[in-house]
mmCIF file of C-alpha atoms in Angstrom:
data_model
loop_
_atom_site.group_PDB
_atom_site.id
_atom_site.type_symbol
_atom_site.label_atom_id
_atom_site.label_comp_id
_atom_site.label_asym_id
_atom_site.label_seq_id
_atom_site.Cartn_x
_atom_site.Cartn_y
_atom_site.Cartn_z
ATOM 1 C CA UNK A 1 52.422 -52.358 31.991
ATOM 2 C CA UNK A 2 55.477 -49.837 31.879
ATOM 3 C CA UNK A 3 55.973 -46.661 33.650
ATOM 4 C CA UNK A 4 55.158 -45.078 29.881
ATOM 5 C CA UNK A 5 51.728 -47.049 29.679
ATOM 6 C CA UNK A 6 49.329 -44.412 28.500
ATOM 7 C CA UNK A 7 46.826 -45.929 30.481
ATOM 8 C CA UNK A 8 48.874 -45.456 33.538
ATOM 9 C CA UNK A 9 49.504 -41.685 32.456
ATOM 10 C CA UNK A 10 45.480 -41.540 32.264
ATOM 11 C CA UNK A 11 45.206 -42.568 35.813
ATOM 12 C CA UNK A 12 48.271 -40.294 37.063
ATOM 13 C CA UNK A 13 46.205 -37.425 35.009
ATOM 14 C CA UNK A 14 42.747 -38.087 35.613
ATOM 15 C CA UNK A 15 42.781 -35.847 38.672
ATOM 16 C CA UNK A 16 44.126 -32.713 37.219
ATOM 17 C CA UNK A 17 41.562 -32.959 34.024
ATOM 18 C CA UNK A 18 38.618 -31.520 33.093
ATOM 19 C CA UNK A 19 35.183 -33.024 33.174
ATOM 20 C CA UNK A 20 35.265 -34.083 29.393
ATOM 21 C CA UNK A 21 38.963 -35.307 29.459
ATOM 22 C CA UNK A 22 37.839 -37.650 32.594
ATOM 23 C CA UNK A 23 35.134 -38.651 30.485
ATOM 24 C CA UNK A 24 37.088 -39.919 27.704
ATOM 25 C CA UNK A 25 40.262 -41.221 29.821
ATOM 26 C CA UNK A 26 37.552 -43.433 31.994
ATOM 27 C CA UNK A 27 36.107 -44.961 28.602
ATOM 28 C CA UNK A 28 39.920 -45.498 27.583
ATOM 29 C CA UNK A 29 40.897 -47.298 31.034
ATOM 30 C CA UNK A 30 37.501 -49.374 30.907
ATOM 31 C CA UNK A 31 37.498 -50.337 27.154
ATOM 32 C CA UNK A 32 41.038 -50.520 26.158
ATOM 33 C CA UNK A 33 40.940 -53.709 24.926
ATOM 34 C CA UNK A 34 38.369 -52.578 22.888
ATOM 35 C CA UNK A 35 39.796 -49.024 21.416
ATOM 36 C CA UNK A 36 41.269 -50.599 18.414
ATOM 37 C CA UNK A 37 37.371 -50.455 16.525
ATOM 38 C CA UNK A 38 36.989 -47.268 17.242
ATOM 39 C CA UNK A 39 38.299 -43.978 15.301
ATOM 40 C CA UNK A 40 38.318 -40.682 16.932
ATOM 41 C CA UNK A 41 34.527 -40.029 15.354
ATOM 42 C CA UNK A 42 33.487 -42.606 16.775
ATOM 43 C CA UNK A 43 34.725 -42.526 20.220
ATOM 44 C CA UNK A 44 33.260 -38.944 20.097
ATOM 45 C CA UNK A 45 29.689 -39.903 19.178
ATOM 46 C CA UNK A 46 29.815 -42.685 22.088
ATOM 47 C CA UNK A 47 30.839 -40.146 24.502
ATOM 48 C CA UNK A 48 28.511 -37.059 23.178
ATOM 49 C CA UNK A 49 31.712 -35.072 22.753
ATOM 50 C CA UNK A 50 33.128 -33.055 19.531
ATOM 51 C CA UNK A 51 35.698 -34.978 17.520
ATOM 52 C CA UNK A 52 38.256 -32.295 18.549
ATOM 53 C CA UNK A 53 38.325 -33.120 22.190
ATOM 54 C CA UNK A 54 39.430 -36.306 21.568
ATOM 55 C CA UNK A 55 42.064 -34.990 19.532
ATOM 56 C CA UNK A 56 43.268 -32.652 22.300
ATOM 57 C CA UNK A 57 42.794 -35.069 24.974
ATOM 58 C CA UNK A 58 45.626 -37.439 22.880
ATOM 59 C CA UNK A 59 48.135 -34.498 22.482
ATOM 60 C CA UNK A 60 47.623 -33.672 26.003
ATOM 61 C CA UNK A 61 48.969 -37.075 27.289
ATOM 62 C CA UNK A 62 52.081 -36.398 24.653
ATOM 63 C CA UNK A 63 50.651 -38.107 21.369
ATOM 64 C CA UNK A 64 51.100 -36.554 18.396
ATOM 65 C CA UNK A 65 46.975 -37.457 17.893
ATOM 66 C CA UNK A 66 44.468 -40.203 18.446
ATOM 67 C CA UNK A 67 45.596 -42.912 16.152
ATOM 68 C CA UNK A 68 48.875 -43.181 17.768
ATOM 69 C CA UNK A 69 46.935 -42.752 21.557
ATOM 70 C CA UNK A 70 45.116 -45.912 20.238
ATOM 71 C CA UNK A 71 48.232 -47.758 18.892
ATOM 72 C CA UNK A 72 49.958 -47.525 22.257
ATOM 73 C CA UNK A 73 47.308 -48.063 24.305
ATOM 74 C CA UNK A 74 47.151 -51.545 22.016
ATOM 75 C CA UNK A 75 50.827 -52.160 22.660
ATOM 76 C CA UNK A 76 49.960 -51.820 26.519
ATOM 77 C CA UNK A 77 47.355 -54.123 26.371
ATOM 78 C CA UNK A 78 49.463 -56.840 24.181
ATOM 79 C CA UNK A 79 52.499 -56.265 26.879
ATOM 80 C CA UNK A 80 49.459 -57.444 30.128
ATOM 81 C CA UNK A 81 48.298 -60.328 28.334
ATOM 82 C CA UNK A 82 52.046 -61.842 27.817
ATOM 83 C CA UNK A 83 52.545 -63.209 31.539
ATOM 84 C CA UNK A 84 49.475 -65.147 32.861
ATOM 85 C CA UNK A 85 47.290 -63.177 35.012
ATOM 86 C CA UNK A 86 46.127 -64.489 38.790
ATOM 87 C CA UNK A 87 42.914 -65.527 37.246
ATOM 88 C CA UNK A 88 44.357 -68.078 34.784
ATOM 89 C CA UNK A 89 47.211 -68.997 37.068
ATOM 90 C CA UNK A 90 44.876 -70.397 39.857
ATOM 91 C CA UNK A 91 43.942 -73.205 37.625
ATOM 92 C CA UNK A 92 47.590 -74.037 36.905
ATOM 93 C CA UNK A 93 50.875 -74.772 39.235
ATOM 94 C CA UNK A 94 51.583 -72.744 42.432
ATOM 95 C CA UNK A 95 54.639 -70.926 40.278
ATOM 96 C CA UNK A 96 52.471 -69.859 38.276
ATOM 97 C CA UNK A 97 50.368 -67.726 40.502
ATOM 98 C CA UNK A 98 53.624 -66.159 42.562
ATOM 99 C CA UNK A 99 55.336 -65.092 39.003
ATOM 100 C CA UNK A 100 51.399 -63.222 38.005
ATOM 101 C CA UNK A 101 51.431 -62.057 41.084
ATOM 102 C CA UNK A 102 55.102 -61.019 41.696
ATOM 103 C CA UNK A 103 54.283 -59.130 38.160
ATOM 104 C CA UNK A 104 50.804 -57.531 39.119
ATOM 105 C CA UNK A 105 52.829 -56.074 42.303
ATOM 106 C CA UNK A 106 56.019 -55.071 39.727
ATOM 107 C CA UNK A 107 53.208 -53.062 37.828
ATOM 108 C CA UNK A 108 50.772 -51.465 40.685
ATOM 109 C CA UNK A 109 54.990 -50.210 42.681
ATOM 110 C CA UNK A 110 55.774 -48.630 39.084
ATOM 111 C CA UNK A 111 52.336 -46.719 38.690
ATOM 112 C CA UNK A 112 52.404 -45.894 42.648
ATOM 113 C CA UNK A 113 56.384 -44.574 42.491
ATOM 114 C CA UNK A 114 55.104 -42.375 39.287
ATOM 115 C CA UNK A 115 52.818 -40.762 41.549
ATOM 116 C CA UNK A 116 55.455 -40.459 44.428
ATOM 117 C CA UNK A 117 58.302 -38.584 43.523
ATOM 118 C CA UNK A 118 61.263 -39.813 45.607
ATOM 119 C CA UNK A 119 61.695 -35.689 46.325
ATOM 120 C CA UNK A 120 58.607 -35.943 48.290
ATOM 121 C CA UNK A 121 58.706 -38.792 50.577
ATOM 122 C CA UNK A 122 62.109 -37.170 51.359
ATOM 123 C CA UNK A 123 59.872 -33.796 52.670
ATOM 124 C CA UNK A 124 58.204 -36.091 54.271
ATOM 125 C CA UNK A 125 61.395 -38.096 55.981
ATOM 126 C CA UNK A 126 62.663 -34.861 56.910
ATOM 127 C CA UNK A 127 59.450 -33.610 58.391
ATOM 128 C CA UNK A 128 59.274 -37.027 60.248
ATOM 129 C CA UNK A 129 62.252 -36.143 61.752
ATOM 130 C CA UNK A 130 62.058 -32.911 62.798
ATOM 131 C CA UNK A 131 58.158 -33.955 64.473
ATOM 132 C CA UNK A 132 58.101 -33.677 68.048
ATOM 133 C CA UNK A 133 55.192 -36.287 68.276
ATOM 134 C CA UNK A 134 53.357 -38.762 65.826
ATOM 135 C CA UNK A 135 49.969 -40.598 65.798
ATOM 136 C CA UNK A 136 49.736 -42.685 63.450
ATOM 137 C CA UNK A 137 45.895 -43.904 62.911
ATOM 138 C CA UNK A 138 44.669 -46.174 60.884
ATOM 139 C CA UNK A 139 41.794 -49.113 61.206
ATOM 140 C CA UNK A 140 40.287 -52.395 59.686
ATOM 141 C CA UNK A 141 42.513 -53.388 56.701
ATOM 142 C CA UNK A 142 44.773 -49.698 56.926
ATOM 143 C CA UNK A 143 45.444 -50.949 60.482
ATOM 144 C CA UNK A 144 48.455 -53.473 59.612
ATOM 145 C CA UNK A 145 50.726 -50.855 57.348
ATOM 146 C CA UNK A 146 50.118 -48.038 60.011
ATOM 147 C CA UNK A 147 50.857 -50.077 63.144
ATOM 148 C CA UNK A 148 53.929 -51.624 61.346
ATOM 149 C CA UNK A 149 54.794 -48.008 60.267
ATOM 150 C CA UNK A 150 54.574 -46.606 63.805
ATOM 151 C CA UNK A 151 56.769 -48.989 64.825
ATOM 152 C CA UNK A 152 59.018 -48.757 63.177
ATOM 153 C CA UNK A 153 59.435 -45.130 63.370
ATOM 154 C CA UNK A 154 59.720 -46.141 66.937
ATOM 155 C CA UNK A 155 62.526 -47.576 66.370
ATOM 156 C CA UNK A 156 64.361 -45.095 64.804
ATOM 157 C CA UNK A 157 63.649 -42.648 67.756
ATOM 158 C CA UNK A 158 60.782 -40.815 66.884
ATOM 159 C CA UNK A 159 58.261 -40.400 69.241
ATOM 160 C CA UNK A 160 55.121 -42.267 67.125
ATOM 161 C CA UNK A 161 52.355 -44.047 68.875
ATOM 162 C CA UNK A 162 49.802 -46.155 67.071
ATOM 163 C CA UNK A 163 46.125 -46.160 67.290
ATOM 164 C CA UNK A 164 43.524 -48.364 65.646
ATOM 165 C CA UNK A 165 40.187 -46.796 66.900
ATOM 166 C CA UNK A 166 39.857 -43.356 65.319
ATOM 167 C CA UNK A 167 37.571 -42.130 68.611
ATOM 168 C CA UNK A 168 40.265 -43.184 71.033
ATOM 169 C CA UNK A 169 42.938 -41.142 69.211
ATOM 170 C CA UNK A 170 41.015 -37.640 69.513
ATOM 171 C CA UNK A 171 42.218 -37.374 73.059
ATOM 172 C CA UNK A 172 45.260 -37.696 71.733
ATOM 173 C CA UNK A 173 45.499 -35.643 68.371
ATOM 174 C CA UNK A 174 43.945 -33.190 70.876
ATOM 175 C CA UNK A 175 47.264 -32.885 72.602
ATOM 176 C CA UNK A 176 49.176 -32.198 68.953
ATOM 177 C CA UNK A 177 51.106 -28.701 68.588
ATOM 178 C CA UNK A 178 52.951 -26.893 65.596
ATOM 179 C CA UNK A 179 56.044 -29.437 64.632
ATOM 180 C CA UNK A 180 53.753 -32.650 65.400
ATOM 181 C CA UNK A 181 52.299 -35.022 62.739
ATOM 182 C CA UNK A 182 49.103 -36.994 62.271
ATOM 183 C CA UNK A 183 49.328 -39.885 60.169
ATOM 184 C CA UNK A 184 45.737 -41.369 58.858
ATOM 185 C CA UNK A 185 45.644 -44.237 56.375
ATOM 186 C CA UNK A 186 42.607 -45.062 54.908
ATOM 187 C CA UNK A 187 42.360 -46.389 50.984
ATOM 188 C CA UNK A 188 39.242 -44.800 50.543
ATOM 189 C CA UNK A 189 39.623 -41.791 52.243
ATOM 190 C CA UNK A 190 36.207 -41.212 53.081
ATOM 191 C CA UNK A 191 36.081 -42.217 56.684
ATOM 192 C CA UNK A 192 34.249 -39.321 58.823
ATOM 193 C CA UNK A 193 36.153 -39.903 61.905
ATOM 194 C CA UNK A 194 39.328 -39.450 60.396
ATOM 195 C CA UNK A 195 38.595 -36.387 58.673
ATOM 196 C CA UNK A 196 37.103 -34.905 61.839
ATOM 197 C CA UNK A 197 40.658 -35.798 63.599
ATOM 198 C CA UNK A 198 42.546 -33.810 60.492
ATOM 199 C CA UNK A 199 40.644 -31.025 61.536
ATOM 200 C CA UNK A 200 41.422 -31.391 65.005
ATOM 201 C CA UNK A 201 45.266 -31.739 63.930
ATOM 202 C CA UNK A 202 45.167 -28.358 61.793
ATOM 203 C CA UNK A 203 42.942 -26.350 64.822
ATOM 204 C CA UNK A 204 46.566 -27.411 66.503
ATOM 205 C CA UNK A 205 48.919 -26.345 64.165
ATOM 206 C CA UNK A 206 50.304 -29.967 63.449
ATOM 207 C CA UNK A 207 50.463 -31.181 59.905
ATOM 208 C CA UNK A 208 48.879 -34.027 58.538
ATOM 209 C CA UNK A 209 50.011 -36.762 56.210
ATOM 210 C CA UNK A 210 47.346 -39.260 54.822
ATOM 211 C CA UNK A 211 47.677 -42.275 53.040
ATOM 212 C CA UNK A 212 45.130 -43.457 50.172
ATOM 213 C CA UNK A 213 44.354 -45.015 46.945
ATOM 214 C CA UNK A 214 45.048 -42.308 43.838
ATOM 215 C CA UNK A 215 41.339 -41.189 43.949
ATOM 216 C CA UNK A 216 39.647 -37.758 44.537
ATOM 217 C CA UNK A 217 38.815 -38.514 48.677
ATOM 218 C CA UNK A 218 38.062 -36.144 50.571
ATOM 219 C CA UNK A 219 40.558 -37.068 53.200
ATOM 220 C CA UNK A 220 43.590 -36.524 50.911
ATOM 221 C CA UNK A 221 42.464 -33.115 50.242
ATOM 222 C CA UNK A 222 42.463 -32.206 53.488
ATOM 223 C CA UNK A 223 46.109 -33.562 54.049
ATOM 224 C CA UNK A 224 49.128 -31.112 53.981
ATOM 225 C CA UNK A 225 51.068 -34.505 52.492
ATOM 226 C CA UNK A 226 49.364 -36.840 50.679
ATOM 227 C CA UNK A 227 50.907 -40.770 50.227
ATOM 228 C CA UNK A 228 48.969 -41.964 46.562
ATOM 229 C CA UNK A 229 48.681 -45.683 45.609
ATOM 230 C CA UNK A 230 47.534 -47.188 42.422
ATOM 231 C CA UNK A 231 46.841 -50.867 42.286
ATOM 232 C CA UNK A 232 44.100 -52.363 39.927
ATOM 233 C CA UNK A 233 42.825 -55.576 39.131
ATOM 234 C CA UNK A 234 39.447 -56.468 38.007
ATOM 235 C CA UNK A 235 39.671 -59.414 40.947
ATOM 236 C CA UNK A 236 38.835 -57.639 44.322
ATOM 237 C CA UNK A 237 41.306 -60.058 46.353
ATOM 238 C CA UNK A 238 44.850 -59.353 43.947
ATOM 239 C CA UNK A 239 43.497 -55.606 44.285
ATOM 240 C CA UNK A 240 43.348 -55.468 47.880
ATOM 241 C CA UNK A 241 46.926 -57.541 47.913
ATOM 242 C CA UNK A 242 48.149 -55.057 45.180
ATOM 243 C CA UNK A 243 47.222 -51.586 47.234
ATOM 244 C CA UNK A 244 49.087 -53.564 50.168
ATOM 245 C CA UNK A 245 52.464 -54.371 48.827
ATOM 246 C CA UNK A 246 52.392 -50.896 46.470
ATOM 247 C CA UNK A 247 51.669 -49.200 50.326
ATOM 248 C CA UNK A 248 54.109 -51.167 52.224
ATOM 249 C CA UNK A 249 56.833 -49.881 49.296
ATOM 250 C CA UNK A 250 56.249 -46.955 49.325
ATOM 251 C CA UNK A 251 56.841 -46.358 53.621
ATOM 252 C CA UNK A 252 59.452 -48.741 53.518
ATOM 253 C CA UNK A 253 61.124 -45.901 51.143
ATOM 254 C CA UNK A 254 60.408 -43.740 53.745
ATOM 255 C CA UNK A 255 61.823 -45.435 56.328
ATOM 256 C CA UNK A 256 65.156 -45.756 54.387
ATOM 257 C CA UNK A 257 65.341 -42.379 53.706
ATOM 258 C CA UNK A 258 64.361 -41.413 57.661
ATOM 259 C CA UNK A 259 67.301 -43.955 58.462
ATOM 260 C CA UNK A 260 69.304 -41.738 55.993
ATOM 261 C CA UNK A 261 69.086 -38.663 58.178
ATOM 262 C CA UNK A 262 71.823 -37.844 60.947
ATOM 263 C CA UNK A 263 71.344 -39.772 64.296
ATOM 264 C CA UNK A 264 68.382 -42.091 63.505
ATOM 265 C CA UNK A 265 70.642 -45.241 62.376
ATOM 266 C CA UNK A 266 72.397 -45.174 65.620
ATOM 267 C CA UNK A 267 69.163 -44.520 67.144
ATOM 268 C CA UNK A 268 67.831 -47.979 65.585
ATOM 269 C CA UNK A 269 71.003 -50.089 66.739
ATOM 270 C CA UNK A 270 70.606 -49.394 70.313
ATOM 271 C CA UNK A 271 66.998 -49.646 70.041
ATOM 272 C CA UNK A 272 67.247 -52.806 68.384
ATOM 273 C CA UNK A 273 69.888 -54.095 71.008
ATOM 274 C CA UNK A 274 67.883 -53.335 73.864
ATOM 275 C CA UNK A 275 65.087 -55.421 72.418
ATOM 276 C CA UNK A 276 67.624 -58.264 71.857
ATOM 277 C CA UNK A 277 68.288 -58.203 75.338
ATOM 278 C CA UNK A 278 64.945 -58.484 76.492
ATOM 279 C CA UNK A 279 63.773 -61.542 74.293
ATOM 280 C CA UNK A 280 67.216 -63.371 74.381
ATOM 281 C CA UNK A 281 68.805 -62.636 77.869
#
């Protein structure tokens, strides 16, 4: 699927539309192999909407009307069923599964780098490197991609500590003042404990970044910087290793652009030859 997908321009949408437009978008991402039997009347009646809203709902995404929303949304799914997908490539060589796989990641980075302008992770570079403190937080599957994160920025001389137990970081996040950042990933963004530590971050004047899928959570809401990641596959195991890799982009980006910024390379050099020195002496 291409950065122009329409179905990928539904799911960049879908959280600035209105009730009816997420109505008809969700039908279109569920059934779009299916859209080509039905016309605008049609989809209308099986929604309960006026014929007219489908009509808008087309323009809105930049189609001149429906028919051509349903022509390219058939292109879209013709262009997904070219390469073999992880399903069918289990049951043939080991290639075979890296190439659907390599692809599957190619298409979940595009759709997640639509949704993260390269302006913004460079706010949020430049706020990471103005922060007098960092906790990252992040725990169960989120904890891998936030402890490598922290580290990282460790390495590049800011002052970020990881922590995988929500609890155990309030003391912590406690201790947070204006100019310091909390960093909570969580894909679902519904986790109580780390909303109750945003709060805890804002009652200190720190800012808080969070990191989670591109769906309306509660804990991105609550963020002053919000990291978005769209990966989708009907198989809940290429999903899960889709939202990784489309994550792990997207902070690697960051980390380039932090590395960008005047000090931090020199920073990471010395950094990185002190820990040569202490594993190879």
């Amino acid at each position: 699927m291409s950065p122009a997908s329409p179905l990928l321009k539904i799911r960049v949408e879908r959280d600035r539309m209105s009730a009816i437009e997420r109505r008809i978008g969700d039908f279109v991402l569920e059934n779009a192999h299916l859209l080509r039997d039905y016309s605008s009347q049609q989809l209308a009646g099986a929604l309960g909407i006026s014929q007219s809203s489908v009509v808008k709902f087309s323009q809105k995404l930049g189609f001149r009307g429906y028919p051509d929303l349903k022509f390219s949304v058939g292109e879209s799914v013709a262009r997904d069923r070219e390469p073999a997908t992880p399903a069918a490539a289990v049951r043939s060589e080991t290639p075979a599964i890296a190439d659907a796989l390599w692809t599957a990641k190619t298409h979940a980075d595009a759709a997640t780098r639509s949704l993260n302008p390269e302006a913004d992770l460079q706010v949020i570079a430049d706020l990471l490197h103005g922060a007098g403190r960092v906790i990252v937080v992040g725990s169960g599957e989120d904890n891998v991609a936030a402890r490598v994160f922290a580290l990282r920025l460790s390495l590049l001389g800011i002052g970020a500590a990881y922590h995988p137990d929500p609890a155990l970081a309030a003391s912590q996040v406690a201790g947070l003042a204006a100019g310091d950042l909390l960093a909570l990933f969580s894909e679902q963004g519904r986790q109580p404990a780390l909303l109750q530590l945003a709060k805890l971050a804002h009652e200190r004047g720190a800012r808080v970044l969070s990191a989670t899928r591109h769906s309306s959570n509660p804990l991105r809401t609550r963020a002053d910087h919000a990291l978005l990641v769209s990966a989708h596959d009907a198989q809940p195991h290429v999903a899960m290793l889709l939202y990784q890799a489309a994550l792990q982009q997207l902070l690697d980006v960051i980390v380039v652009q932090v590395c960008a910024l005047p000090g931090r390379q020199a920073l990471l050099a010395d950094h990185q030859a002190r820990m040569r020195r202490l594993l190879d002496p």
